[in-house]
Amino acid sequence: ISNVLTASTLELHLDDTMKNPAIIGVLCTDQQGHILGCRGSLSDEHGGVVSVLARQVASLTKDPTDSPTVCLESDSGNILVRAHGTITVAVHKMSS
Amino acid sequence: MASINAYILIYCDSALCKSNVFSGSYCCSGYIVAYILCTVVRLITTSTLTQGLERIPDQLGYLVISEDGVLASAGELENDEHTAGVIMQMMRTACRFRLQGAAEPPFKRMSVMLEDYVYTVTVSGQKVFVVKRQNNHREPVVV
């Protein structure tokens, strides 16, 4: 997601993401944990944890081009978190 | 380990130690024996923990971490206190994640996927186990 994306375009992207039957939640935050948009099982209360996780994981690699993906795995689904520039995206997917 | 120390202390308090001739040397020996026994028990316990980790396919290294610090490390994660610290921070953060009022943390395992390798993290018996594995990129299969 580009830094110049407008709020309405973001909302369209979030709606498109939720059309995938395996996805039950999606969330975008900025670096301070403020919610830019969310759907489904992921909501405002998750913004802080998601942005902090993305910030903490960045210190595991010295390569600035390598953006790590954090995956919280459980029997009921996986929550994937990744930073793209200044925006952090979290997706809640059913286990395959 | 506390119970072993307690046993030695009780032994030293027996009739043998009450004799002034023997009390000093037997009590010192008792504490030395307790220390050696505790060290042996700790080494056996750590070895049991890490035996399984050694056999994980494609593993490049591992860490076993408790609240007191790193209990064991090997391979590319040997003595890697920085990674241990970051992983523990992330586990504390991730444990705060709650889905729709659920009481339990919503994960059994945390994976951190980088370009060339993956850290797989889980918790068992109040210890955090971290394994660094080769990241074998798998392309999705279209069926």
PDB file of C-alpha atoms in Angstrom:
ATOM      1  CA  ILE A   1       0.000   0.000   0.000  1.00  0.00           C
ATOM      2  CA  SER A   2       1.552   3.271  -1.106  1.00  0.00           C
ATOM      3  CA  ASN A   3       2.090   6.268   1.189  1.00  0.00           C
ATOM      4  CA  VAL A   4      -0.051   8.424  -1.100  1.00  0.00           C
ATOM      5  CA  LEU A   5      -3.062   6.093  -0.983  1.00  0.00           C
ATOM      6  CA  THR A   6      -6.278   7.958  -0.186  1.00  0.00           C
ATOM      7  CA  ALA A   7      -8.577   6.850   2.621  1.00  0.00           C
ATOM      8  CA  SER A   8     -11.360   5.827   0.186  1.00  0.00           C
ATOM      9  CA  THR A   9      -8.970   3.720  -1.880  1.00  0.00           C
ATOM     10  CA  LEU A  10      -7.776   2.038   1.314  1.00  0.00           C
ATOM     11  CA  GLU A  11     -11.390   1.256   2.253  1.00  0.00           C
ATOM     12  CA  LEU A  12     -11.912  -0.330  -1.201  1.00  0.00           C
ATOM     13  CA  HIS A  13      -8.775  -2.435  -0.753  1.00  0.00           C
ATOM     14  CA  LEU A  14      -9.928  -3.589   2.675  1.00  0.00           C
ATOM     15  CA  ASP A  15     -13.320  -4.582   1.245  1.00  0.00           C
ATOM     16  CA  ASP A  16     -11.607  -6.464  -1.597  1.00  0.00           C
ATOM     17  CA  THR A  17      -9.390  -8.285   0.884  1.00  0.00           C
ATOM     18  CA  MET A  18     -12.395  -9.417   2.890  1.00  0.00           C
ATOM     19  CA  LYS A  19     -13.952 -10.962  -0.257  1.00  0.00           C
ATOM     20  CA  ASN A  20     -11.409 -13.783   0.099  1.00  0.00           C
ATOM     21  CA  PRO A  21     -13.348 -16.441   2.053  1.00  0.00           C
ATOM     22  CA  ALA A  22     -10.238 -17.454   4.013  1.00  0.00           C
ATOM     23  CA  ILE A  23      -9.773 -13.953   5.435  1.00  0.00           C
ATOM     24  CA  ILE A  24     -11.780 -13.054   8.529  1.00  0.00           C
ATOM     25  CA  GLY A  25     -10.103  -9.799   9.493  1.00  0.00           C
ATOM     26  CA  VAL A  26      -7.777  -7.116   8.186  1.00  0.00           C
ATOM     27  CA  LEU A  27      -6.305  -3.990   9.739  1.00  0.00           C
ATOM     28  CA  CYS A  28      -3.954  -1.168   8.771  1.00  0.00           C
ATOM     29  CA  THR A  29      -2.183   1.142  11.197  1.00  0.00           C
ATOM     30  CA  ASP A  30       0.417   3.863  11.044  1.00  0.00           C
ATOM     31  CA  GLN A  31       3.658   3.710  13.024  1.00  0.00           C
ATOM     32  CA  GLN A  32       2.016   5.153  16.134  1.00  0.00           C
ATOM     33  CA  GLY A  33      -0.655   2.451  16.155  1.00  0.00           C
ATOM     34  CA  HIS A  34      -3.468   4.717  14.913  1.00  0.00           C
ATOM     35  CA  ILE A  35      -5.987   2.734  12.890  1.00  0.00           C
ATOM     36  CA  LEU A  36      -6.185   3.668   9.197  1.00  0.00           C
ATOM     37  CA  GLY A  37      -8.880   1.073   8.504  1.00  0.00           C
ATOM     38  CA  CYS A  38     -10.073  -2.316   9.740  1.00  0.00           C
ATOM     39  CA  ARG A  39     -12.570  -5.047   8.979  1.00  0.00           C
ATOM     40  CA  GLY A  40     -13.932  -8.212  10.551  1.00  0.00           C
ATOM     41  CA  SER A  41     -12.211  -9.782  13.557  1.00  0.00           C
ATOM     42  CA  LEU A  42      -9.477  -7.104  13.748  1.00  0.00           C
ATOM     43  CA  SER A  43     -10.539  -3.774  15.205  1.00  0.00           C
ATOM     44  CA  ASP A  44      -9.357  -0.593  16.943  1.00  0.00           C
ATOM     45  CA  GLU A  45      -8.170  -2.410  20.065  1.00  0.00           C
ATOM     46  CA  HIS A  46      -5.584  -4.385  18.029  1.00  0.00           C
ATOM     47  CA  GLY A  47      -3.847  -1.407  16.441  1.00  0.00           C
ATOM     48  CA  GLY A  48      -1.364  -0.825  19.256  1.00  0.00           C
ATOM     49  CA  VAL A  49      -0.177  -4.425  19.531  1.00  0.00           C
ATOM     50  CA  VAL A  50       0.131  -4.781  15.746  1.00  0.00           C
ATOM     51  CA  SER A  51       2.240  -1.635  15.309  1.00  0.00           C
ATOM     52  CA  VAL A  52       4.485  -2.478  18.288  1.00  0.00           C
ATOM     53  CA  LEU A  53       5.080  -6.020  16.985  1.00  0.00           C
ATOM     54  CA  ALA A  54       6.096  -4.653  13.586  1.00  0.00           C
ATOM     55  CA  ARG A  55       8.467  -2.162  15.217  1.00  0.00           C
ATOM     56  CA  GLN A  56      10.064  -4.812  17.460  1.00  0.00           C
ATOM     57  CA  VAL A  57      10.584  -7.342  14.679  1.00  0.00           C
ATOM     58  CA  ALA A  58      12.432  -4.807  12.519  1.00  0.00           C
ATOM     59  CA  SER A  59      15.432  -5.031  14.857  1.00  0.00           C
ATOM     60  CA  LEU A  60      15.897  -8.741  14.008  1.00  0.00           C
ATOM     61  CA  THR A  61      17.393  -7.959  10.627  1.00  0.00           C
ATOM     62  CA  LYS A  62      20.139  -5.564   9.536  1.00  0.00           C
ATOM     63  CA  ASP A  63      18.911  -5.586   5.921  1.00  0.00           C
ATOM     64  CA  PRO A  64      16.590  -2.547   5.492  1.00  0.00           C
ATOM     65  CA  THR A  65      15.002  -4.111   2.398  1.00  0.00           C
ATOM     66  CA  ASP A  66      14.039  -7.285   4.270  1.00  0.00           C
ATOM     67  CA  SER A  67      10.619  -6.717   5.812  1.00  0.00           C
ATOM     68  CA  PRO A  68       9.873  -9.591   8.207  1.00  0.00           C
ATOM     69  CA  THR A  69       6.423 -11.127   8.475  1.00  0.00           C
ATOM     70  CA  VAL A  70       5.226 -12.095  11.946  1.00  0.00           C
ATOM     71  CA  CYS A  71       2.716 -14.938  12.056  1.00  0.00           C
ATOM     72  CA  LEU A  72       0.755 -15.795  15.202  1.00  0.00           C
ATOM     73  CA  GLU A  73      -0.471 -19.337  14.605  1.00  0.00           C
ATOM     74  CA  SER A  74      -3.305 -21.143  16.303  1.00  0.00           C
ATOM     75  CA  ASP A  75      -5.805 -23.901  15.507  1.00  0.00           C
ATOM     76  CA  SER A  76      -8.480 -21.350  14.664  1.00  0.00           C
ATOM     77  CA  GLY A  77      -6.411 -19.181  12.336  1.00  0.00           C
ATOM     78  CA  ASN A  78      -3.244 -17.210  11.721  1.00  0.00           C
ATOM     79  CA  ILE A  79      -2.642 -13.518  12.208  1.00  0.00           C
ATOM     80  CA  LEU A  80      -0.008 -12.176   9.831  1.00  0.00           C
ATOM     81  CA  VAL A  81       1.647  -8.822  10.496  1.00  0.00           C
ATOM     82  CA  ARG A  82       3.997  -6.964   8.183  1.00  0.00           C
ATOM     83  CA  ALA A  83       5.177  -3.397   7.774  1.00  0.00           C
ATOM     84  CA  HIS A  84       5.135  -1.709   4.366  1.00  0.00           C
ATOM     85  CA  GLY A  85       6.966   1.586   4.729  1.00  0.00           C
ATOM     86  CA  THR A  86       5.181   3.556   7.427  1.00  0.00           C
ATOM     87  CA  ILE A  87       2.042   1.400   7.287  1.00  0.00           C
ATOM     88  CA  THR A  88       1.576  -1.889   9.126  1.00  0.00           C
ATOM     89  CA  VAL A  89      -0.890  -4.441   7.799  1.00  0.00           C
ATOM     90  CA  ALA A  90      -2.394  -7.307   9.794  1.00  0.00           C
ATOM     91  CA  VAL A  91      -4.474 -10.078   8.229  1.00  0.00           C
ATOM     92  CA  HIS A  92      -6.434 -12.718  10.129  1.00  0.00           C
ATOM     93  CA  LYS A  93      -6.710 -15.865   8.016  1.00  0.00           C
ATOM     94  CA  MET A  94      -8.324 -19.204   8.621  1.00  0.00           C
ATOM     95  CA  SER A  95      -5.871 -22.105   8.982  1.00  0.00           C
ATOM     96  CA  SER A  96      -5.486 -23.927   5.667  1.00  0.00           C
TER      97      SER A  96
ATOM     98  CA  MET B   1      17.322 -27.956  43.715  1.00  0.00           C
ATOM     99  CA  ALA B   2      16.022 -26.243  46.858  1.00  0.00           C
ATOM    100  CA  SER B   3      15.004 -29.661  48.201  1.00  0.00           C
ATOM    101  CA  ILE B   4      18.513 -31.049  47.607  1.00  0.00           C
ATOM    102  CA  ASN B   5      20.002 -28.138  49.564  1.00  0.00           C
ATOM    103  CA  ALA B   6      17.435 -28.706  52.306  1.00  0.00           C
ATOM    104  CA  TYR B   7      18.346 -32.423  52.503  1.00  0.00           C
ATOM    105  CA  ILE B   8      22.050 -31.626  52.883  1.00  0.00           C
ATOM    106  CA  LEU B   9      21.281 -29.048  55.588  1.00  0.00           C
ATOM    107  CA  ILE B  10      19.170 -31.592  57.482  1.00  0.00           C
ATOM    108  CA  TYR B  11      21.962 -34.173  57.149  1.00  0.00           C
ATOM    109  CA  CYS B  12      24.485 -31.710  58.494  1.00  0.00           C
ATOM    110  CA  ASP B  13      22.231 -31.024  61.443  1.00  0.00           C
ATOM    111  CA  SER B  14      22.311 -34.708  62.425  1.00  0.00           C
ATOM    112  CA  ALA B  15      24.358 -36.219  65.310  1.00  0.00           C
ATOM    113  CA  LEU B  16      27.464 -36.275  63.107  1.00  0.00           C
ATOM    114  CA  CYS B  17      27.512 -32.502  62.740  1.00  0.00           C
ATOM    115  CA  LYS B  18      26.748 -31.860  66.362  1.00  0.00           C
ATOM    116  CA  SER B  19      30.241 -33.102  67.142  1.00  0.00           C
ATOM    117  CA  ASN B  20      32.619 -30.116  67.094  1.00  0.00           C
ATOM    118  CA  VAL B  21      35.378 -32.246  65.573  1.00  0.00           C
ATOM    119  CA  PHE B  22      33.356 -33.046  62.442  1.00  0.00           C
ATOM    120  CA  SER B  23      30.825 -30.190  62.040  1.00  0.00           C
ATOM    121  CA  GLY B  24      32.997 -27.741  60.053  1.00  0.00           C
ATOM    122  CA  SER B  25      34.349 -30.096  57.387  1.00  0.00           C
ATOM    123  CA  TYR B  26      31.122 -32.118  56.963  1.00  0.00           C
ATOM    124  CA  CYS B  27      28.958 -29.015  56.577  1.00  0.00           C
ATOM    125  CA  CYS B  28      31.326 -27.562  53.954  1.00  0.00           C
ATOM    126  CA  SER B  29      31.419 -30.892  52.126  1.00  0.00           C
ATOM    127  CA  GLY B  30      27.637 -31.036  52.293  1.00  0.00           C
ATOM    128  CA  TYR B  31      27.259 -27.684  50.559  1.00  0.00           C
ATOM    129  CA  ILE B  32      29.834 -28.640  47.899  1.00  0.00           C
ATOM    130  CA  VAL B  33      28.004 -31.919  47.248  1.00  0.00           C
ATOM    131  CA  ALA B  34      24.699 -30.027  47.019  1.00  0.00           C
ATOM    132  CA  TYR B  35      26.187 -27.575  44.505  1.00  0.00           C
ATOM    133  CA  ILE B  36      27.608 -30.412  42.367  1.00  0.00           C
ATOM    134  CA  LEU B  37      24.310 -32.298  42.472  1.00  0.00           C
ATOM    135  CA  CYS B  38      22.353 -29.176  41.496  1.00  0.00           C
ATOM    136  CA  THR B  39      24.710 -28.512  38.577  1.00  0.00           C
ATOM    137  CA  VAL B  40      24.385 -32.093  37.341  1.00  0.00           C
ATOM    138  CA  VAL B  41      20.585 -31.950  37.563  1.00  0.00           C
ATOM    139  CA  ARG B  42      20.533 -28.633  35.669  1.00  0.00           C
ATOM    140  CA  LEU B  43      22.816 -30.024  32.925  1.00  0.00           C
ATOM    141  CA  ILE B  44      20.704 -33.166  32.511  1.00  0.00           C
ATOM    142  CA  THR B  45      17.483 -31.105  32.374  1.00  0.00           C
ATOM    143  CA  THR B  46      18.947 -28.691  29.767  1.00  0.00           C
ATOM    144  CA  SER B  47      20.268 -31.593  27.699  1.00  0.00           C
ATOM    145  CA  THR B  48      16.810 -33.204  27.712  1.00  0.00           C
ATOM    146  CA  LEU B  49      15.283 -29.917  26.543  1.00  0.00           C
ATOM    147  CA  THR B  50      17.721 -29.419  23.667  1.00  0.00           C
ATOM    148  CA  GLN B  51      17.937 -33.026  22.436  1.00  0.00           C
ATOM    149  CA  GLY B  52      14.724 -32.638  20.437  1.00  0.00           C
ATOM    150  CA  LEU B  53      15.713 -29.216  19.065  1.00  0.00           C
ATOM    151  CA  GLU B  54      18.930 -30.629  17.588  1.00  0.00           C
ATOM    152  CA  ARG B  55      16.899 -32.995  15.402  1.00  0.00           C
ATOM    153  CA  ILE B  56      14.600 -30.402  13.788  1.00  0.00           C
ATOM    154  CA  PRO B  57      15.155 -30.489   9.987  1.00  0.00           C
ATOM    155  CA  ASP B  58      16.855 -27.446   8.442  1.00  0.00           C
ATOM    156  CA  GLN B  59      17.553 -25.965  11.858  1.00  0.00           C
ATOM    157  CA  LEU B  60      20.380 -23.413  11.870  1.00  0.00           C
ATOM    158  CA  GLY B  61      20.374 -22.731  15.602  1.00  0.00           C
ATOM    159  CA  TYR B  62      18.186 -22.507  18.681  1.00  0.00           C
ATOM    160  CA  LEU B  63      17.615 -20.710  21.980  1.00  0.00           C
ATOM    161  CA  VAL B  64      15.880 -21.833  25.162  1.00  0.00           C
ATOM    162  CA  ILE B  65      14.918 -18.818  27.260  1.00  0.00           C
ATOM    163  CA  SER B  66      13.331 -18.452  30.675  1.00  0.00           C
ATOM    164  CA  GLU B  67      12.398 -15.337  32.668  1.00  0.00           C
ATOM    165  CA  ASP B  68      15.871 -15.529  34.234  1.00  0.00           C
ATOM    166  CA  GLY B  69      17.681 -15.512  30.897  1.00  0.00           C
ATOM    167  CA  VAL B  70      19.043 -17.841  28.219  1.00  0.00           C
ATOM    168  CA  LEU B  71      19.210 -21.465  29.400  1.00  0.00           C
ATOM    169  CA  ALA B  72      20.700 -22.924  26.227  1.00  0.00           C
ATOM    170  CA  SER B  73      21.802 -21.739  22.796  1.00  0.00           C
ATOM    171  CA  ALA B  74      23.441 -23.317  19.778  1.00  0.00           C
ATOM    172  CA  GLY B  75      24.390 -22.866  16.146  1.00  0.00           C
ATOM    173  CA  GLU B  76      23.809 -19.406  14.663  1.00  0.00           C
ATOM    174  CA  LEU B  77      21.938 -18.373  17.806  1.00  0.00           C
ATOM    175  CA  GLU B  78      24.753 -19.341  20.188  1.00  0.00           C
ATOM    176  CA  ASN B  79      25.238 -16.548  22.748  1.00  0.00           C
ATOM    177  CA  ASP B  80      22.890 -14.355  20.692  1.00  0.00           C
ATOM    178  CA  GLU B  81      21.462 -12.290  23.531  1.00  0.00           C
ATOM    179  CA  HIS B  82      20.183  -9.593  21.163  1.00  0.00           C
ATOM    180  CA  THR B  83      17.875 -12.021  19.333  1.00  0.00           C
ATOM    181  CA  ALA B  84      16.803 -13.572  22.651  1.00  0.00           C
ATOM    182  CA  GLY B  85      15.901 -10.134  23.986  1.00  0.00           C
ATOM    183  CA  VAL B  86      13.914  -9.126  20.883  1.00  0.00           C
ATOM    184  CA  ILE B  87      12.033 -12.432  20.764  1.00  0.00           C
ATOM    185  CA  MET B  88      11.066 -12.153  24.450  1.00  0.00           C
ATOM    186  CA  GLN B  89       9.829  -8.576  23.884  1.00  0.00           C
ATOM    187  CA  MET B  90       7.763  -9.780  20.939  1.00  0.00           C
ATOM    188  CA  MET B  91       6.292 -12.663  22.945  1.00  0.00           C
ATOM    189  CA  ARG B  92       5.224 -10.288  25.731  1.00  0.00           C
ATOM    190  CA  THR B  93       3.619  -7.984  23.130  1.00  0.00           C
ATOM    191  CA  ALA B  94       1.925 -10.812  21.237  1.00  0.00           C
ATOM    192  CA  CYS B  95       0.501 -12.286  24.462  1.00  0.00           C
ATOM    193  CA  ARG B  96      -1.482  -9.045  24.882  1.00  0.00           C
ATOM    194  CA  PHE B  97      -3.356  -9.775  21.660  1.00  0.00           C
ATOM    195  CA  ARG B  98      -6.944 -10.744  22.418  1.00  0.00           C
ATOM    196  CA  LEU B  99      -9.605 -11.550  19.846  1.00  0.00           C
ATOM    197  CA  GLN B 100     -13.163 -10.508  20.723  1.00  0.00           C
ATOM    198  CA  GLY B 101     -12.779 -10.764  24.463  1.00  0.00           C
ATOM    199  CA  ALA B 102     -11.074 -14.188  24.450  1.00  0.00           C
ATOM    200  CA  ALA B 103      -9.236 -14.982  27.673  1.00  0.00           C
ATOM    201  CA  GLU B 104      -6.378 -16.965  26.130  1.00  0.00           C
ATOM    202  CA  PRO B 105      -3.627 -15.513  23.876  1.00  0.00           C
ATOM    203  CA  PRO B 106      -4.659 -16.280  20.311  1.00  0.00           C
ATOM    204  CA  PHE B 107      -1.613 -18.279  19.274  1.00  0.00           C
ATOM    205  CA  LYS B 108       0.295 -21.449  20.023  1.00  0.00           C
ATOM    206  CA  ARG B 109       3.290 -20.595  17.923  1.00  0.00           C
ATOM    207  CA  MET B 110       4.859 -17.424  16.569  1.00  0.00           C
ATOM    208  CA  SER B 111       6.837 -17.482  13.337  1.00  0.00           C
ATOM    209  CA  VAL B 112       9.020 -14.638  12.124  1.00  0.00           C
ATOM    210  CA  MET B 113       9.657 -15.024   8.418  1.00  0.00           C
ATOM    211  CA  LEU B 114      12.621 -13.273   6.824  1.00  0.00           C
ATOM    212  CA  GLU B 115      14.093 -13.598   3.354  1.00  0.00           C
ATOM    213  CA  ASP B 116      16.514 -16.436   4.059  1.00  0.00           C
ATOM    214  CA  TYR B 117      15.400 -17.900   7.376  1.00  0.00           C
ATOM    215  CA  VAL B 118      12.511 -18.288   9.794  1.00  0.00           C
ATOM    216  CA  TYR B 119      12.401 -18.026  13.586  1.00  0.00           C
ATOM    217  CA  THR B 120       9.802 -20.374  15.053  1.00  0.00           C
ATOM    218  CA  VAL B 121       8.887 -19.588  18.653  1.00  0.00           C
ATOM    219  CA  THR B 122       6.741 -21.452  21.149  1.00  0.00           C
ATOM    220  CA  VAL B 123       6.257 -21.602  24.912  1.00  0.00           C
ATOM    221  CA  SER B 124       6.261 -24.740  27.038  1.00  0.00           C
ATOM    222  CA  GLY B 125       6.832 -25.266  30.739  1.00  0.00           C
ATOM    223  CA  GLN B 126       7.453 -21.541  31.317  1.00  0.00           C
ATOM    224  CA  LYS B 127      10.303 -21.595  28.819  1.00  0.00           C
ATOM    225  CA  VAL B 128      10.435 -19.993  25.379  1.00  0.00           C
ATOM    226  CA  PHE B 129      11.888 -22.155  22.616  1.00  0.00           C
ATOM    227  CA  VAL B 130      13.255 -20.401  19.521  1.00  0.00           C
ATOM    228  CA  VAL B 131      14.465 -22.314  16.465  1.00  0.00           C
ATOM    229  CA  LYS B 132      16.093 -20.651  13.467  1.00  0.00           C
ATOM    230  CA  ARG B 133      15.371 -22.613  10.296  1.00  0.00           C
ATOM    231  CA  GLN B 134      16.208 -22.271   6.647  1.00  0.00           C
ATOM    232  CA  ASN B 135      13.380 -20.547   4.780  1.00  0.00           C
ATOM    233  CA  ASN B 136      12.548 -22.903   1.912  1.00  0.00           C
ATOM    234  CA  HIS B 137      10.338 -20.641  -0.161  1.00  0.00           C
ATOM    235  CA  ARG B 138       7.370 -22.565  -1.418  1.00  0.00           C
ATOM    236  CA  GLU B 139       5.423 -21.217  -4.361  1.00  0.00           C
ATOM    237  CA  PRO B 140       1.646 -21.620  -4.150  1.00  0.00           C
ATOM    238  CA  VAL B 141       0.322 -24.542  -6.143  1.00  0.00           C
ATOM    239  CA  VAL B 142      -2.585 -23.802  -8.479  1.00  0.00           C
ATOM    240  CA  VAL B 143      -5.036 -26.686  -8.653  1.00  0.00           C
TER     241      VAL B 143
END
